XYZ file of C-alpha atoms in Angstrom:
745
model
C 6.518 7.222 -9.367
C 4.208 10.226 -9.337
C 5.506 13.479 -8.213
C 3.049 16.515 -7.639
C 4.170 19.862 -5.901
C 1.636 22.628 -4.493
C 3.535 24.851 -6.640
C 5.389 23.976 -9.750
C 7.241 27.399 -9.540
C 8.846 27.333 -5.845
C 8.976 30.827 -3.946
C 12.024 32.559 -4.155
C 12.787 32.982 -0.612
C 11.131 32.691 3.078
C 9.459 36.143 2.636
C 7.881 35.117 -0.711
C 6.727 31.803 0.912
C 4.936 33.432 3.902
C 3.498 36.153 1.606
C 1.776 33.866 -0.486
C -0.109 31.981 2.148
C 0.390 28.654 0.084
C 1.520 25.406 1.955
C 4.795 24.577 0.040
C 5.524 21.030 -0.450
C 4.980 17.794 -2.927
C 3.184 14.179 -2.801
C 4.773 11.060 -3.779
C 3.556 8.017 -5.063
C 6.423 6.068 -5.093
C 5.235 2.507 -6.626
C 2.924 4.036 -9.306
C 4.359 2.545 -12.508
C 4.506 5.930 -14.117
C 4.795 9.285 -13.569
C 2.256 12.096 -13.297
C 2.480 12.605 -16.664
C 1.984 8.917 -17.852
C 5.904 8.244 -18.691
C 7.451 5.360 -17.241
C 11.148 4.554 -15.798
C 13.912 3.770 -17.620
C 14.922 0.188 -16.495
C 18.391 -1.202 -16.133
C 20.461 -3.270 -13.682
C 23.499 -2.783 -11.331
C 21.942 -0.165 -9.369
C 24.617 -0.304 -6.720
C 26.998 0.734 -9.308
C 25.235 4.037 -9.528
C 27.513 7.038 -8.566
C 26.677 8.703 -5.426
C 27.754 12.364 -4.264
C 30.648 12.396 -1.770
C 28.794 15.235 0.164
C 25.035 15.004 0.235
C 24.829 11.239 -0.813
C 22.490 11.941 -3.847
C 22.203 9.653 -7.168
C 24.041 10.422 -10.202
C 21.010 11.810 -12.474
C 20.468 13.493 -15.764
C 20.880 16.653 -14.524
C 24.206 16.494 -13.538
C 27.478 18.284 -15.230
C 29.535 15.132 -16.386
C 33.082 15.463 -17.987
C 35.452 13.097 -19.038
C 36.499 12.295 -15.418
C 33.980 13.709 -13.060
C 30.712 14.876 -12.220
C 28.969 17.890 -10.466
C 26.004 17.222 -8.142
C 22.913 18.630 -9.295
C 21.823 18.876 -5.887
C 24.943 20.512 -3.715
C 27.120 21.267 -6.623
C 29.826 19.028 -5.149
C 32.361 17.813 -7.900
C 32.855 14.166 -7.504
C 35.446 11.718 -9.460
C 34.283 8.964 -11.587
C 35.323 5.372 -11.276
C 37.393 3.669 -14.514
C 34.114 1.365 -14.787
C 31.780 4.466 -14.586
C 34.094 6.436 -17.049
C 33.644 3.385 -19.599
C 30.022 3.105 -18.854
C 29.542 6.866 -19.578
C 31.353 6.838 -22.573
C 28.171 5.452 -24.302
C 25.557 7.371 -22.711
C 22.510 6.027 -24.617
C 23.250 2.556 -22.500
C 22.825 4.051 -19.307
C 19.432 4.724 -17.988
C 20.360 7.336 -15.737
C 22.025 9.143 -18.689
C 18.547 9.095 -20.526
C 16.042 9.746 -18.110
C 15.589 11.616 -14.593
C 13.213 8.684 -13.636
C 15.141 5.339 -13.530
C 14.332 1.980 -11.928
C 17.367 -0.417 -11.457
C 17.660 -3.888 -10.144
C 20.011 -4.276 -7.085
C 21.741 -7.407 -5.932
C 19.889 -9.495 -2.964
C 21.747 -10.629 -0.094
C 21.569 -14.410 0.421
C 21.955 -17.356 -2.001
C 19.724 -18.317 -5.074
C 18.545 -20.843 -3.479
C 16.787 -18.752 -0.676
C 15.601 -16.268 -3.081
C 13.526 -18.859 -4.971
C 12.112 -20.493 -1.809
C 10.776 -17.419 -0.486
C 7.174 -17.721 -0.781
C 4.078 -15.360 -0.394
C 2.192 -16.490 2.967
C -1.310 -15.332 4.147
C -3.144 -15.963 6.891
C -7.086 -15.125 7.823
C -7.901 -14.405 11.584
C -11.679 -14.630 11.871
C -13.684 -13.405 14.761
C -16.224 -16.148 16.065
C -17.768 -13.912 18.677
C -19.914 -12.716 15.786
C -23.043 -13.563 13.869
C -24.160 -16.122 11.100
C -24.055 -13.132 8.673
C -20.871 -11.684 9.495
C -18.901 -15.249 8.867
C -21.133 -15.642 5.394
C -19.739 -12.623 4.335
C -15.927 -13.083 5.542
C -16.551 -17.024 3.993
C -17.411 -15.040 0.701
C -14.663 -12.171 1.130
C -11.806 -15.382 1.564
C -13.135 -17.568 -1.137
C -12.635 -14.517 -3.574
C -9.000 -13.929 -1.959
C -8.179 -17.498 -2.830
C -8.959 -16.695 -6.415
C -6.448 -13.731 -6.323
C -3.647 -15.468 -4.795
C -0.666 -16.795 -7.043
C 0.248 -20.036 -7.120
C 2.955 -21.314 -4.655
C 1.406 -19.121 -1.926
C 0.851 -20.549 1.426
C -2.344 -19.783 3.175
C -3.131 -20.482 7.138
C -6.863 -20.293 8.319
C -7.139 -19.173 12.405
C -10.204 -18.184 14.443
C -10.406 -16.374 17.791
C -12.896 -15.768 20.360
C -12.025 -16.635 23.899
C -9.802 -19.263 22.309
C -7.438 -19.810 19.333
C -8.426 -22.239 16.570
C -5.725 -23.218 14.166
C -6.845 -25.321 11.016
C -4.779 -28.082 9.561
C -6.204 -28.477 6.081
C -3.518 -30.434 4.541
C -5.511 -33.704 5.539
C -8.440 -35.167 4.084
C -10.629 -33.599 6.120
C -9.786 -30.287 8.292
C -8.667 -30.671 11.867
C -8.808 -27.521 14.377
C -7.053 -27.369 17.440
C -7.858 -24.845 20.028
C -5.662 -23.090 22.713
C -7.716 -21.148 25.294
C -6.905 -17.267 25.856
C -6.502 -15.895 29.411
C -9.281 -13.648 30.218
C -7.236 -11.089 31.994
C -5.054 -8.252 30.304
C -1.613 -9.333 31.426
C -1.725 -12.863 30.900
C -0.068 -14.385 28.061
C -1.074 -18.185 26.245
C -0.022 -20.996 28.270
C 1.436 -22.647 25.129
C 2.989 -21.291 21.964
C 1.213 -21.832 18.786
C 4.115 -23.777 17.373
C 3.675 -26.327 20.021
C -0.081 -26.388 19.251
C 0.404 -26.895 15.449
C 3.791 -26.708 13.737
C 3.784 -23.865 11.558
C 4.544 -25.586 8.206
C 1.447 -27.739 9.104
C -0.641 -24.610 9.513
C 0.164 -23.050 6.238
C -1.189 -25.057 3.328
C -0.186 -24.705 -0.332
C -3.106 -22.826 -2.110
C -2.830 -24.855 -5.587
C -3.220 -28.029 -3.695
C -5.521 -27.136 -0.953
C -7.960 -24.589 -2.271
C -10.895 -26.989 -1.732
C -10.120 -28.135 1.483
C -9.468 -24.424 2.491
C -13.223 -23.647 1.318
C -14.443 -26.729 3.162
C -12.945 -25.475 6.316
C -14.251 -22.260 5.762
C -17.761 -23.856 5.461
C -17.201 -25.276 9.232
C -17.086 -21.997 10.887
C -19.787 -21.347 13.460
C -20.168 -18.540 15.677
C -19.142 -19.090 19.384
C -22.606 -20.039 21.129
C -23.798 -18.235 24.116
C -23.500 -20.886 26.630
C -20.084 -21.830 25.110
C -19.155 -18.099 25.418
C -20.358 -18.085 28.816
C -18.329 -20.987 30.050
C -15.156 -19.786 28.529
C -15.375 -16.077 29.290
C -14.506 -14.451 32.549
C -17.116 -13.610 35.150
C -16.869 -10.043 36.635
C -18.472 -8.718 39.516
C -21.794 -10.091 40.612
C -21.236 -12.793 38.017
C -21.548 -10.250 34.904
C -20.245 -11.657 31.866
C -16.785 -9.976 30.603
C -16.498 -10.283 26.953
C -15.057 -12.961 24.640
C -13.147 -11.407 21.681
C -9.518 -12.242 22.699
C -8.502 -10.001 19.538
C -5.301 -8.733 21.048
C -3.981 -12.038 22.391
C -4.603 -13.510 19.148
C -2.734 -11.112 16.947
C 0.274 -11.268 19.381
C 0.416 -14.956 19.174
C 0.054 -15.125 15.534
C 3.064 -12.826 15.055
C 5.294 -14.573 17.056
C 4.237 -17.891 15.199
C 4.815 -16.217 11.990
C 8.015 -14.615 12.866
C 10.134 -17.719 13.493
C 10.122 -18.387 9.624
C 10.656 -14.726 8.512
C 13.415 -14.855 5.892
C 13.068 -18.598 5.553
C 9.692 -19.556 4.503
C 8.896 -16.051 3.434
C 9.877 -12.643 2.894
C 6.441 -11.111 3.825
C 3.236 -12.486 5.677
C -0.137 -10.645 5.509
C -2.977 -11.244 8.266
C -6.333 -10.303 7.142
C -8.050 -9.728 10.681
C -11.842 -9.705 10.523
C -13.589 -8.144 13.261
C -17.099 -7.678 14.210
C -16.924 -5.731 17.461
C -14.281 -4.342 19.833
C -11.603 -6.577 21.639
C -12.967 -6.875 24.922
C -11.112 -10.286 26.361
C -7.494 -10.941 26.964
C -4.414 -8.653 26.079
C -5.443 -5.357 24.613
C -9.004 -5.530 25.535
C -10.676 -2.044 25.359
C -12.907 0.102 27.525
C -15.822 0.764 24.946
C -17.650 2.678 27.786
C -15.892 5.868 27.103
C -18.012 6.361 23.899
C -21.262 6.360 26.051
C -19.708 8.230 28.616
C -18.527 11.236 26.107
C -21.574 10.874 24.459
C -23.825 11.868 27.196
C -21.337 14.535 28.312
C -21.666 18.218 28.026
C -18.647 18.883 30.001
C -16.057 16.789 27.819
C -15.130 17.448 24.128
C -15.985 13.975 22.272
C -14.409 15.290 19.349
C -11.078 15.308 20.894
C -11.610 12.608 23.660
C -12.464 10.097 21.354
C -9.832 10.380 18.756
C -6.709 9.403 20.708
C -5.757 5.773 21.244
C -6.860 4.657 24.886
C -4.027 2.410 25.024
C -0.338 1.882 23.417
C -0.907 -1.964 23.127
C -1.828 -1.990 19.591
C 0.799 0.524 18.598
C 3.676 -1.606 20.353
C 2.207 -4.720 18.785
C 2.713 -3.197 15.251
C 6.386 -2.709 16.058
C 6.221 -6.777 16.999
C 4.340 -7.273 13.576
C 7.136 -5.321 11.671
C 9.680 -7.218 13.466
C 7.900 -10.499 12.493
C 7.672 -9.593 8.652
C 4.159 -9.474 9.274
C 1.763 -6.627 7.416
C -1.791 -6.421 8.872
C -5.234 -5.598 7.119
C -8.061 -4.909 9.450
C -11.650 -5.530 7.535
C -14.038 -4.202 10.843
C -17.571 -5.238 10.040
C -19.595 -3.733 12.695
C -21.933 -0.602 13.722
C -21.180 -0.722 17.604
C -18.195 1.396 18.687
C -15.016 -0.590 18.234
C -12.363 2.110 18.979
C -10.371 2.019 15.797
C -8.458 4.872 17.168
C -6.581 2.442 19.261
C -6.660 -0.366 16.631
C -5.455 1.381 13.621
C -1.806 1.391 14.250
C -1.785 -2.197 13.774
C -2.763 -1.727 10.167
C -1.352 1.253 9.169
C 2.147 1.143 10.804
C 2.630 -2.469 9.829
C 2.049 -1.488 6.063
C -1.815 -2.433 5.918
C -4.862 -1.096 5.380
C -8.062 -0.269 7.675
C -11.644 -1.066 6.132
C -14.771 -0.374 7.740
C -18.192 -1.555 6.937
C -21.347 -0.825 8.844
C -23.293 -3.978 7.998
C -23.105 -6.856 6.407
C -25.915 -6.163 3.824
C -24.418 -3.987 1.150
C -20.726 -4.570 2.015
C -18.018 -4.500 -0.640
C -15.587 -6.568 1.617
C -15.364 -9.519 -1.093
C -14.442 -7.153 -3.763
C -12.064 -5.282 -1.849
C -10.416 -8.366 -1.010
C -9.850 -9.661 -4.540
C -9.136 -5.945 -5.652
C -6.334 -5.674 -2.972
C -4.875 -9.093 -3.430
C -4.808 -8.712 -7.498
C -2.768 -5.697 -7.791
C 0.793 -5.607 -7.234
C 2.461 -4.725 -4.333
C 6.308 -3.864 -3.137
C 7.164 -4.416 0.290
C 10.603 -3.823 2.813
C 10.738 -0.500 1.326
C 12.647 2.485 2.264
C 11.676 6.110 0.822
C 14.488 9.007 1.117
C 13.774 12.528 -0.111
C 16.924 15.110 -0.770
C 16.639 18.400 -1.896
C 19.101 21.081 -3.216
C 21.089 22.878 -0.497
C 18.564 26.063 -0.511
C 15.547 24.273 1.192
C 15.029 20.945 3.256
C 12.121 18.650 4.010
C 10.175 19.614 6.938
C 7.347 17.333 8.086
C 6.493 14.095 6.546
C 3.152 12.532 6.147
C 1.602 9.053 5.351
C 1.580 5.360 6.463
C 5.171 4.573 7.058
C 7.416 4.851 10.255
C 10.594 6.982 10.288
C 14.136 5.635 10.646
C 15.527 5.851 14.186
C 18.904 6.869 12.988
C 18.538 8.977 9.877
C 16.596 12.123 9.099
C 13.958 12.136 6.229
C 14.275 8.033 5.788
C 11.062 6.356 5.857
C 10.408 2.556 6.103
C 7.543 1.171 4.385
C 6.599 -2.515 5.194
C 4.145 -3.028 2.134
C 3.311 -0.381 -0.371
C 0.919 -0.612 -3.290
C 0.386 1.636 -6.688
C -1.947 3.817 -4.810
C -0.040 4.644 -1.660
C 0.938 8.458 -1.833
C 2.943 9.993 1.150
C 3.594 14.092 1.375
C 6.332 16.326 2.510
C 6.435 19.904 3.244
C 9.459 22.279 2.742
C 11.354 24.987 4.669
C 14.353 27.375 3.509
C 17.487 26.200 5.106
C 18.493 29.723 5.369
C 17.393 33.418 4.849
C 18.810 33.931 1.120
C 16.515 31.540 -0.486
C 17.236 30.753 -4.570
C 20.078 32.547 -6.217
C 18.634 34.995 -8.802
C 22.044 35.118 -10.813
C 23.386 31.472 -10.744
C 20.596 29.895 -13.185
C 20.548 26.826 -11.134
C 17.046 25.560 -10.500
C 15.577 23.973 -7.289
C 15.977 20.048 -7.400
C 14.407 17.432 -5.355
C 15.344 13.648 -5.749
C 13.204 10.751 -4.232
C 15.116 7.235 -3.899
C 13.065 4.328 -3.556
C 14.358 0.999 -2.325
C 11.844 -1.987 -2.465
C 11.382 -5.853 -3.215
C 9.124 -7.422 -5.165
C 8.123 -11.027 -5.641
C 7.986 -12.391 -8.995
C 6.727 -15.542 -10.531
C 9.299 -17.756 -12.473
C 8.374 -18.422 -16.021
C 10.887 -21.527 -16.149
C 9.004 -24.905 -16.251
C 11.969 -25.991 -14.314
C 10.822 -24.551 -11.294
C 8.073 -26.478 -9.242
C 4.767 -24.682 -8.317
C 5.631 -24.694 -4.785
C 8.685 -22.672 -5.203
C 8.190 -20.636 -8.303
C 8.634 -17.258 -6.685
C 11.974 -15.152 -7.014
C 12.564 -11.840 -4.628
C 13.766 -8.928 -6.819
C 15.417 -5.845 -4.746
C 15.259 -2.893 -6.994
C 16.075 1.168 -6.869
C 13.728 3.581 -7.843
C 14.766 7.024 -8.384
C 13.262 10.159 -9.680
C 14.805 13.541 -9.851
C 12.834 16.808 -10.683
C 13.940 20.104 -11.441
C 11.545 22.999 -10.749
C 11.626 26.590 -11.746
C 11.141 29.602 -9.242
C 8.423 32.261 -9.251
C 9.812 35.672 -9.794
C 6.752 37.361 -8.145
C 3.750 36.485 -6.317
C 1.780 36.389 -9.827
C 3.787 33.330 -11.300
C 3.554 31.863 -7.639
C -0.044 31.819 -7.618
C -0.477 30.910 -11.453
C 1.649 27.743 -10.674
C -0.549 26.380 -8.023
C -2.055 22.667 -7.968
C -5.112 23.081 -5.990
C -5.390 19.416 -5.607
C -1.806 18.934 -4.226
C -2.634 22.192 -1.584
C -5.887 19.964 -0.783
C -3.592 17.217 -0.030
C -1.380 18.827 2.566
C -4.003 20.528 4.215
C -5.935 17.168 4.979
C -3.038 15.906 6.419
C -2.411 19.164 8.500
C -5.870 19.268 9.554
C -5.885 15.558 10.694
C -2.862 15.927 12.628
C -4.631 18.889 14.381
C -7.141 16.842 15.023
C -5.822 14.095 16.621
C -3.689 16.645 18.673
C -6.039 19.318 20.109
C -9.585 17.790 18.556
C -12.050 18.529 15.652
C -12.917 22.214 16.673
C -9.126 23.161 16.264
C -8.894 21.435 13.165
C -11.516 23.152 11.806
C -10.210 26.426 12.991
C -6.883 25.643 11.412
C -8.602 25.311 8.024
C -10.723 28.343 8.184
C -7.958 30.684 9.492
C -5.692 29.332 6.605
C -8.012 30.289 3.873
C -8.638 33.620 5.691
C -4.930 34.364 5.351
C -4.515 33.104 1.783
C -7.715 35.302 0.563
C -6.009 38.489 2.786
C -2.778 37.654 1.416
C -4.038 37.411 -2.309
C -5.972 40.651 -1.779
C -3.026 42.580 -0.567
C -0.837 41.212 -3.511
C -3.161 41.992 -6.126
C -4.169 45.546 -4.135
C -7.814 44.528 -4.368
C -8.664 45.725 -0.697
C -6.698 48.241 1.018
C -7.060 50.542 4.308
C -6.183 53.995 4.432
C -5.913 54.071 7.945
C -7.138 51.946 10.843
C -10.734 53.228 11.218
C -11.699 53.892 7.486
C -13.321 51.425 5.251
C -11.954 49.560 2.347
C -11.148 51.334 -0.840
C -12.344 48.566 -2.858
C -14.602 45.103 -2.363
C -12.532 42.198 -0.964
C -12.243 39.023 -3.583
C -12.967 35.863 -2.038
C -13.514 34.309 -5.429
C -9.795 34.662 -6.610
C -11.248 36.087 -9.773
C -7.246 37.404 -10.668
C -6.059 33.908 -10.261
C -7.642 30.849 -11.965
C -5.446 28.467 -10.230
C -6.664 29.464 -6.935
C -10.528 29.543 -7.670
C -11.126 26.131 -6.546
C -9.838 26.277 -2.952
C -12.746 28.417 -1.212
C -15.190 25.276 -2.549
C -12.562 22.657 -1.589
C -12.321 24.190 1.950
C -15.971 24.613 2.497
C -16.347 20.861 1.385
C -13.894 19.788 3.866
C -15.480 21.403 6.513
C -18.631 19.711 5.568
C -17.034 16.288 5.459
C -17.753 13.514 8.361
C -13.837 13.953 8.821
C -14.333 17.388 10.289
C -18.243 17.569 11.528
C -19.013 17.484 15.029
C -19.645 14.293 16.854
C -22.980 15.938 18.180
C -23.918 15.972 14.635
C -24.141 11.887 14.362
C -20.658 11.475 13.235
C -19.150 8.232 14.629
C -15.680 8.473 15.812
C -14.766 5.007 14.432
C -15.722 6.415 10.931
C -13.884 9.305 11.489
C -10.688 7.268 12.097
C -11.518 5.300 9.181
C -11.557 8.516 7.048
C -8.489 9.730 8.401
C -6.737 6.265 7.603
C -8.474 6.274 3.891
C -7.836 10.162 3.302
C -3.886 10.025 4.638
C -3.215 7.462 1.778
C -4.786 8.954 -1.350
C -3.142 10.309 -4.389
C -4.208 13.900 -4.844
C -7.211 13.420 -7.470
C -8.813 10.780 -5.896
C -8.574 12.964 -2.449
C -10.093 15.830 -4.396
C -13.126 13.176 -5.305
C -13.613 12.067 -1.814
C -13.831 15.592 -0.512
C -15.667 17.263 -3.327
C -17.493 14.773 -5.214
C -17.927 15.346 -9.087
C -21.590 15.896 -10.717
C -22.170 15.488 -14.350
C -25.141 15.057 -16.448
C -26.588 13.229 -19.051
C -29.241 13.872 -21.753
C -29.321 9.993 -22.223
C -27.227 7.038 -20.754
C -25.289 7.572 -23.999
C -24.829 10.989 -24.140
C -23.291 13.136 -21.696
C -24.678 16.826 -21.104
C -22.312 18.970 -18.971
C -19.070 17.492 -17.315
C -19.475 19.200 -13.892
C -22.054 20.973 -11.924
C -21.987 22.622 -8.730
C -23.040 20.568 -5.769
C -26.470 22.296 -5.234
C -30.023 21.740 -6.339
C -30.059 24.893 -8.367
C -27.516 23.238 -10.702
C -29.775 20.262 -11.094
C -32.913 22.419 -11.895
C -30.965 24.876 -14.259
C -29.565 22.060 -16.297
C -32.705 20.643 -17.335
C -30.789 17.202 -17.855
C -32.884 13.886 -16.802
C -29.796 11.788 -15.424
C -27.192 12.828 -13.134
C -24.071 10.913 -11.958
C -22.419 11.695 -8.851
C -18.594 10.379 -8.272
C -17.796 10.715 -4.298
C -14.743 8.126 -4.812
C -16.171 5.444 -1.953
C -19.849 5.955 -3.403
C -21.205 6.401 -7.071
C -24.549 7.545 -7.600
C -26.939 7.658 -10.609
C -29.907 9.842 -10.264
C -32.896 9.924 -12.646
C -34.578 13.384 -11.802
C -38.570 13.271 -11.176
C -39.076 14.849 -14.728
C -36.967 12.265 -16.413
C -38.662 10.730 -19.587
C -40.148 7.406 -18.606
C -38.840 6.079 -21.642
C -35.402 6.299 -20.521
C -33.852 2.880 -19.471
C -33.481 2.688 -15.735
C -31.024 1.565 -14.428
C -28.650 2.637 -17.276
C -27.950 -0.627 -19.529
C -24.725 -2.301 -19.407
C -23.196 -1.248 -22.863
C -24.217 2.242 -22.341
C -21.798 5.134 -22.141
C -22.576 5.811 -18.633
C -22.089 2.291 -17.609
C -18.520 2.186 -19.389
C -17.753 5.463 -17.539
C -18.876 3.756 -14.027
C -16.713 0.455 -14.747
C -13.672 2.563 -15.492
C -13.942 4.481 -12.626
C -14.413 1.434 -10.305
C -11.418 -0.419 -12.090
C -9.472 2.547 -10.968
C -10.159 2.822 -7.648
C -8.290 1.456 -4.640
C -11.226 0.658 -2.920
C -14.549 -0.690 -4.402
C -17.228 1.826 -4.708
C -20.712 1.685 -3.552
C -23.006 2.071 -6.427
C -26.344 3.123 -6.229
C -29.064 4.120 -8.564
C -32.001 6.186 -7.344
C -35.289 7.907 -9.083
C -36.467 11.418 -7.818
C -39.903 11.141 -6.357
C -40.002 7.362 -6.370
C -36.909 6.219 -4.582
C -35.646 7.798 -0.953
C -32.702 10.375 -2.182
C -31.497 11.457 1.023
C -28.203 9.714 0.010
C -28.021 11.673 -3.044
C -29.176 15.010 -1.542
C -26.762 14.777 1.305
C -23.854 15.033 -1.245
C -25.501 18.868 -2.165
C -23.675 20.722 -0.020
C -23.499 24.007 -1.263
C -27.595 24.424 0.087
C -26.671 22.919 3.399
C -25.752 24.680 6.881
C -22.128 24.243 8.319
C -22.701 23.807 11.741
C -23.496 27.372 13.352
C -21.636 26.579 16.543
C -18.270 26.642 14.837
C -18.787 30.322 13.638
C -17.880 29.731 10.246
C -20.625 29.693 8.027
C -24.623 30.096 8.633
C -27.941 29.586 7.093
C -27.097 29.810 3.158
C -24.531 27.222 2.697
C -21.556 28.156 0.518
C -22.698 31.783 -0.223
C -23.103 32.539 3.500
C -19.942 30.627 4.095
C -18.078 33.317 1.595
C -19.862 35.920 3.616
C -18.190 34.966 6.557
C -14.662 34.651 4.829
C -15.047 38.137 3.684
C -16.136 39.378 7.061
C -12.823 37.453 8.695
C -10.481 38.709 5.906
C -11.683 42.149 6.313
C -11.122 42.155 10.319
C -7.747 40.358 9.894
C -6.551 43.162 7.379
C -7.631 45.960 9.732
C -5.778 44.132 12.437
C -2.860 44.200 10.267
C -3.127 47.982 9.557
C -2.917 48.760 13.337
């Protein structure tokens, strides 16, 4: 469990926090195997016996004061008694994980019999769009063949298709058999039959270890729905115009109800992989994609605001059905047409799944992403709770979870892998702040209850039932310092965590009020931070409301190294498609995909995605410089022949036009550069696209587009002009000057 705060020394009180201009909060990556320093937890058992505070319900931890009979809570200070069992246990402190570490992971007892625990099996269902192309189906087949290799023995797999009908495959016999049920065309009608009546669920779910070849054979039989068949099955609209044939919403609803009948019996969590080649346009949950063309053509409606909200609550409501049925949904959209992911996204992110978008089948990393996703461990049925010492409290929380309807600051996460990250910001509980005299430090405690499915090593257990559920409690208690002055506060800033909080805030602002408002929020924040910094260090002051500055405004934060990256990060975020305007060619579905991706990344990964790392090499085996600014000037002045750019989702190796022709291209597999690339690919939550190009020979547009410091920020925003980053800083300087003059008045 990695925990990273925006400032390692907390502001002393609300006035100090406001004067700093900094967001105050932290990020949590709860299922990460180690903390942010690479240290793992102390493991143990009997988590249900861990003492809890009678007042704030925090767990006993290594920061608590302990005497023979009682303990003081490190969060609220309450004196709590100890049971006789706890007294005996803590008489040997080195035997208790909670006594030796502030980061612990304890096993909890499971409800249910041992037999039920061993019979729970991983269940996976692929739902494939047949209203598609041959290329789409070939890519989907490759992805599922990769998935089958990643699934553990004992897993159950079901194959379903959808178009104007739902197809269920029985692959447990000698040849694959498919049974179909037709989908009513209108948005209100449900299926005439339950899927259980079409095919019993346990006939549909096949054991992977014995049916892998037959599943592969069934995949080979998949063909796109032909135009004549779609015409016969699809509804006829006005004047006989064809009205669609992709009944995605009805298919998902039926599958969730189908699987839900065995939730808690056959499986503890089912994962549905939904492969989509276009917008749902048939049956329940059909979407009106005409709004994209209408808004694109209109000059009177803000498309950046109109295309971000969902057009129907159907898929958000359907996510609730998925959760109640024990189903997590991963959506793989392979399309370049408007699919309205703004409506569809809730089905994945609120059920604990992921949303993937591929613009074409040609260079898609879908098979690699499937294998990677299924090869890494994940927890499910998770509950995340953050507690803080009495002087402050959690404010907003951010991430792919749903809040507990009854308890504050409790989040439920259906499925969580080791990359998934959540964020909180803090507010002071009162005007007093932290005490200067008590010596007590601010404390945050994060508790994470989760379930994992472990394979049994016993040969006595058959391969069809070799999984055991384990319920665990992971607790991290962190003590922070307090900053005595603004200098200490600024010196303790973590710019990557600040960026992460900012991204969450601008995403929310964009969804609520449009991209223009999100950009304005970000720009105004940087102006405020710069003004507060200049005021704190007495760098720019006005003698009266009409005089000029006594000294030049410092927009580069020269007195504070920890803040120096912030102007570049904000500039890069403004240049990112997340916040660029619709008229600049940013597809609304791509923006939604980035919102979903960015809001789940941990700080260093998000940093790469917003401001890519550019490094240079003298040869493929020798690095020249570890970091350059994203400008053509940096390339020219470095004189290096090879450049490597890491933009998280894309990796580019660029050979300059002046590179020695004898340098091997592309870099050989055993060289230092390739090893760096392979290491990065292995550490990513998604498979980055790898590109090689030569300057002067290949089209280098993809590489040059990342050299943002010499590109314009759209002039209509009013935030920068023709000289890119330099001009952006000039604009910020002017805005800070105006703000400080207003404050003097």
